[in-house]
Coordinates of C-alpha atoms in Angstrom, one line a residue:
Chain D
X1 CA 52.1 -52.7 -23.8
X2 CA 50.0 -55.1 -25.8
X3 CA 50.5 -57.9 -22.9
X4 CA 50.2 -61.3 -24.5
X5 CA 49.1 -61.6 -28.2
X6 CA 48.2 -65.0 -29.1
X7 CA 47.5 -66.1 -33.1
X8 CA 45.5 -67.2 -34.9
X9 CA 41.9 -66.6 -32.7
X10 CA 40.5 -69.3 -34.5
X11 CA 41.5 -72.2 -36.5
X12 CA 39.9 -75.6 -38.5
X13 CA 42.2 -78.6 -39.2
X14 CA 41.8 -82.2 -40.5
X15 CA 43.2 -84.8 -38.2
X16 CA 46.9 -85.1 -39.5
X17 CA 47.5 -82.2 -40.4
X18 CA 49.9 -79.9 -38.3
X19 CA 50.4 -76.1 -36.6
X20 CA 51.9 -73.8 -34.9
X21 CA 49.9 -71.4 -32.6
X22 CA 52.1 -68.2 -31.8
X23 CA 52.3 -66.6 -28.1
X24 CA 54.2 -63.6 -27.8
X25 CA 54.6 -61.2 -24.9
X26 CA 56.2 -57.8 -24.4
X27 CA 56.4 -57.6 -20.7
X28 CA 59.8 -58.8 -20.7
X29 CA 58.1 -62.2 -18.6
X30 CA 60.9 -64.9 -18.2
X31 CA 57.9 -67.4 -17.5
X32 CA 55.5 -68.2 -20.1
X33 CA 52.9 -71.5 -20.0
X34 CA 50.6 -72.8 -22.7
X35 CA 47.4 -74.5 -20.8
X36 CA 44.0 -75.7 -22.8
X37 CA 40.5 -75.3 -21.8
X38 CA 37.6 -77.9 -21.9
X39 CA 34.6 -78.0 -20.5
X40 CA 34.4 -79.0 -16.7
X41 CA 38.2 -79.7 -16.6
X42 CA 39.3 -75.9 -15.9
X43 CA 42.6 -75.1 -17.3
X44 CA 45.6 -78.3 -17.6
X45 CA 49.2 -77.1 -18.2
X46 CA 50.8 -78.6 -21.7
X47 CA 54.1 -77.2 -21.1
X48 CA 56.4 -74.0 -19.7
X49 CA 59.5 -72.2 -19.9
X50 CA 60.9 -70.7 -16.9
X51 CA 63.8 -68.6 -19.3
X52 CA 65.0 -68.8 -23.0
X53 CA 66.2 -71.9 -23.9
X54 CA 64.1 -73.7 -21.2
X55 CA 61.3 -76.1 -21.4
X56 CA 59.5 -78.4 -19.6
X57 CA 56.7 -80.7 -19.5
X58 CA 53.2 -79.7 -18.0
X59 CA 50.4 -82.4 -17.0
X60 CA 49.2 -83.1 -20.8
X61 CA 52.0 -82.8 -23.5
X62 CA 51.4 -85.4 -25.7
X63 CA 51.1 -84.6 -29.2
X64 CA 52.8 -80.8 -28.8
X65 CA 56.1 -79.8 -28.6
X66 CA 57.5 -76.5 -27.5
X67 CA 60.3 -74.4 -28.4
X68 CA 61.8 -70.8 -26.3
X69 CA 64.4 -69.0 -28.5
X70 CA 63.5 -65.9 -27.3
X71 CA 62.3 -64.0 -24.2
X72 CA 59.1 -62.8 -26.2
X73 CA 58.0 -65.7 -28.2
X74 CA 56.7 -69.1 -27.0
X75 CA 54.9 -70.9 -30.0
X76 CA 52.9 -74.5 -29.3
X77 CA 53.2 -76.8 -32.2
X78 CA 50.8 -79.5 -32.8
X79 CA 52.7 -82.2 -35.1
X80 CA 50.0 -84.4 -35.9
X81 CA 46.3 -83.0 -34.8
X82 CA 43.6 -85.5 -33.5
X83 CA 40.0 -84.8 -32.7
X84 CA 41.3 -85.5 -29.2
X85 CA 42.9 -81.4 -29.0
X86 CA 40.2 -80.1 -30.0
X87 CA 40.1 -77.0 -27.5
X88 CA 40.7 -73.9 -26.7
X89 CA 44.3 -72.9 -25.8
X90 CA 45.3 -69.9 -24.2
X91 CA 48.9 -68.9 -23.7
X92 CA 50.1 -67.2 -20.1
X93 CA 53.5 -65.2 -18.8
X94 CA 54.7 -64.6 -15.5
X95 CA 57.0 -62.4 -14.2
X96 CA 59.8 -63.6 -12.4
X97 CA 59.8 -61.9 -9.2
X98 CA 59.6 -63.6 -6.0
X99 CA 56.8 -61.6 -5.0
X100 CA 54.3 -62.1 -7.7
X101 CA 53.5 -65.3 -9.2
X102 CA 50.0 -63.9 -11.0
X103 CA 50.1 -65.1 -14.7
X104 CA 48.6 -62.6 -17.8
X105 CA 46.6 -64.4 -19.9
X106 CA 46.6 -64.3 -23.8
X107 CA 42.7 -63.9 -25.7
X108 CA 42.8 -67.4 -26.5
X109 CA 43.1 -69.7 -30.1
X110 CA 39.7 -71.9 -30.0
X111 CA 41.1 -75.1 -32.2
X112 CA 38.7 -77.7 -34.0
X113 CA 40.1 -80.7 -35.3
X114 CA 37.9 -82.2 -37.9
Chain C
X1 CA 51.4 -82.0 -6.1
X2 CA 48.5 -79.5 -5.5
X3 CA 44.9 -79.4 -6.8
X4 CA 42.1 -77.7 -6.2
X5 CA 38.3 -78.5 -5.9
X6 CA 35.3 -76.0 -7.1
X7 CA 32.5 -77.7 -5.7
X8 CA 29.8 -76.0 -7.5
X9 CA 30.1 -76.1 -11.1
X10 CA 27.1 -73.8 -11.6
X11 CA 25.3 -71.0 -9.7
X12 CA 22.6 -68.8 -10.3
X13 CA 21.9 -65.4 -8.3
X14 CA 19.7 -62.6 -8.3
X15 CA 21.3 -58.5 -9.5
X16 CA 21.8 -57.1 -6.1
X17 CA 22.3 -60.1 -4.1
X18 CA 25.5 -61.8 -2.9
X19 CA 27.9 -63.9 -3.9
X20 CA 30.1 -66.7 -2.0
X21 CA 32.1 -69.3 -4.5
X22 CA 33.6 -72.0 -3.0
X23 CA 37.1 -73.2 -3.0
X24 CA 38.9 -75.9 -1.7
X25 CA 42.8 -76.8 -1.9
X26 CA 45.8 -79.2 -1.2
X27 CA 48.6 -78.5 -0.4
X28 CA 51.0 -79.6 2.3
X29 CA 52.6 -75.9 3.1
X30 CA 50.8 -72.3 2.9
X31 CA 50.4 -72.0 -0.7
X32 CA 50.0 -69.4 -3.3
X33 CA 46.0 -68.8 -4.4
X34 CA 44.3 -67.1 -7.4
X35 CA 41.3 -66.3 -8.5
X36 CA 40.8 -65.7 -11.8
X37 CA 37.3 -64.1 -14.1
X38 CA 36.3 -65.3 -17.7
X39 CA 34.0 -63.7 -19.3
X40 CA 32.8 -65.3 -22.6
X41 CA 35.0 -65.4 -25.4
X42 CA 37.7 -63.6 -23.1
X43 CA 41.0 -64.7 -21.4
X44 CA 41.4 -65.2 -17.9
X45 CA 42.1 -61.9 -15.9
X46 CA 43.3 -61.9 -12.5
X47 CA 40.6 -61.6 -9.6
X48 CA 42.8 -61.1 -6.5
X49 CA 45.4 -63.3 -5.8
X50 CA 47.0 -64.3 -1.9
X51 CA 50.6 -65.2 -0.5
X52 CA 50.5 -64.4 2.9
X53 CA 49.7 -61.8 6.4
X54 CA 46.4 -61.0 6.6
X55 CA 43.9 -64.1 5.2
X56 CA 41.2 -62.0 4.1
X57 CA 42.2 -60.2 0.9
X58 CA 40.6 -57.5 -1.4
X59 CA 40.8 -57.6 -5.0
X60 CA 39.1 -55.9 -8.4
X61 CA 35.3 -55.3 -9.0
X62 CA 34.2 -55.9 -5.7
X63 CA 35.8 -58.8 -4.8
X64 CA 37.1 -60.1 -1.7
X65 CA 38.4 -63.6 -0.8
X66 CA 39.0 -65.5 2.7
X67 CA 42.1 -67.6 3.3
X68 CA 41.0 -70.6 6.0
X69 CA 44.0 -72.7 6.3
X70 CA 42.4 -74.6 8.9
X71 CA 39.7 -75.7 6.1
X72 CA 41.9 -75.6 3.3
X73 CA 39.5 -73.0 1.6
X74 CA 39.6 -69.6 -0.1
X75 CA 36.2 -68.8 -1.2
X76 CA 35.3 -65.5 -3.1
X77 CA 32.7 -63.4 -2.1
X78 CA 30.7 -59.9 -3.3
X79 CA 28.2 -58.7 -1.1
X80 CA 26.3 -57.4 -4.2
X81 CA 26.3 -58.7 -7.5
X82 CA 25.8 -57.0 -10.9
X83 CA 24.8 -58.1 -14.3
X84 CA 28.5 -57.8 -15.7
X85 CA 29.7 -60.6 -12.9
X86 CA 27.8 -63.6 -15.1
X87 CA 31.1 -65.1 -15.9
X88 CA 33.2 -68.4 -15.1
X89 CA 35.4 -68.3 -12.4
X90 CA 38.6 -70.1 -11.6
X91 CA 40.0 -70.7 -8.6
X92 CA 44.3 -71.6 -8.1
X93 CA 47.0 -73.1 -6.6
X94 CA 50.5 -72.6 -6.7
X95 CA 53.6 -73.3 -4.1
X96 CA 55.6 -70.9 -3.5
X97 CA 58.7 -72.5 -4.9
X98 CA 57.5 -73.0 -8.6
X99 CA 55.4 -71.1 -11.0
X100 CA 53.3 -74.0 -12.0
X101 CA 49.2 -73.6 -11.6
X102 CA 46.8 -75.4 -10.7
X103 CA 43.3 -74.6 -11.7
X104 CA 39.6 -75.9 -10.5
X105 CA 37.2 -77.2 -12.8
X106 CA 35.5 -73.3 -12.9
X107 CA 32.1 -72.0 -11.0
X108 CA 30.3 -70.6 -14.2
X109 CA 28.0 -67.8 -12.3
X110 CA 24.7 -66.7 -14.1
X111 CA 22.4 -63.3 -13.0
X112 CA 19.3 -63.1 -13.6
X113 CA 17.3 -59.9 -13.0

């Protein structure tokens, strides 16, 4: 199993401009998360899926939107990038079983926004 | 809602000696706690993790981690630390009826020799 696979590892944009940064996993997870890093703030949820077809807001969604067409694939679209998201955004699944709520971690896309 | 509070955002300790990390939580009912490892350029990979039973748990490379509901804590520990430990680490908090996280601001750990 490749686990979760996140794309691209790093990426440059102008402020305006938009993206998609992929997530896919092959565990067969029916939860997957997207979450960014910055320094001294740990890791804030942007937004989840609990299933196909399911989304939901996390603690900072402004300025991404989500979309779950499939089990596999989760990608994080930035519409219109600002400075502001400049970060490092890692991607996470979870299985759903009641006794495990561990989530697997994708490598990480580190974003600038110029 | 729950959060969680890493008092020490930086710590420094000598190859060989121990290690205790702090944690501290909220949450109204037992909840679900994580602790999680990144190393520099890496993802987050899964320390040890505890539901419930017995409140001190083992997990991976040495680890172990106390559950104190009376204090609201679960600190990490490793009575001996290596070189490859420099890391961050993350403590969380979940409840056990959702899959949401909730993640400290990190410990990063450095080793000197």
């Amino acid at each position: 199993n490749a686990g979760v696979t996140q794309t691209p590892k790093f990426q440059v944009l102008k402020t305006g401009q938009s993206m998609t940064l992929q997530c896919a996993q092959d565990m067969n997870h029916e939860y997957m998360s997207w979450y960014r890093q910055d320094p001294g703030m740990g890791l804030r949820l942007i937004h989840y899926s609990v299933g196909a077809g399911i989304t939901d807001q996390g603690e900072v969604p402004n300025g991404y939107n989500v979309s779950r067409s499939t089990t596999e694939d989760f990608p994080l679209r930035l519409l219109s990038a600002a400075p502001s998201q400049t970060s490092v955004y890692f991607c996470a699944s979870s299985p759903q079983r009641w006794a495990s709520r561990e989530q697997y971690f994708g490598p990480g896309t580190r974003l600038t926004v110029t | 809602a729950q959060s969680v509070t890493q008092p020490d955002i930086h710590i420094t300790v000598s190859e060989g000696a121990s290690l205790e990390l702090r944690c501290n939580y909220s949450y109204g009912a037992t909840p679900y706690l994580f602790w999680y490892v990144q190393s520099p350029g890496q993802g987050l990979q899964l320390l040890l993790k505890y539901f419930s039973g017995d409140t001190l748990v083992q997990g991976i490379k040495g680890f172990e981690a106390e559950f104190k509901r009376s204090q609201s804590s679960f600190n990490l520990r490793k009575p001996s630390v290596h070189w490859s430990d420099a890391a961050e680490y993350f403590c969380a908090v979940g409840a056990p009826d959702d899959y949401k996280l909730s993640f400290g601001a990190g410990t990063t750990v450095t080793v000197r020799a």
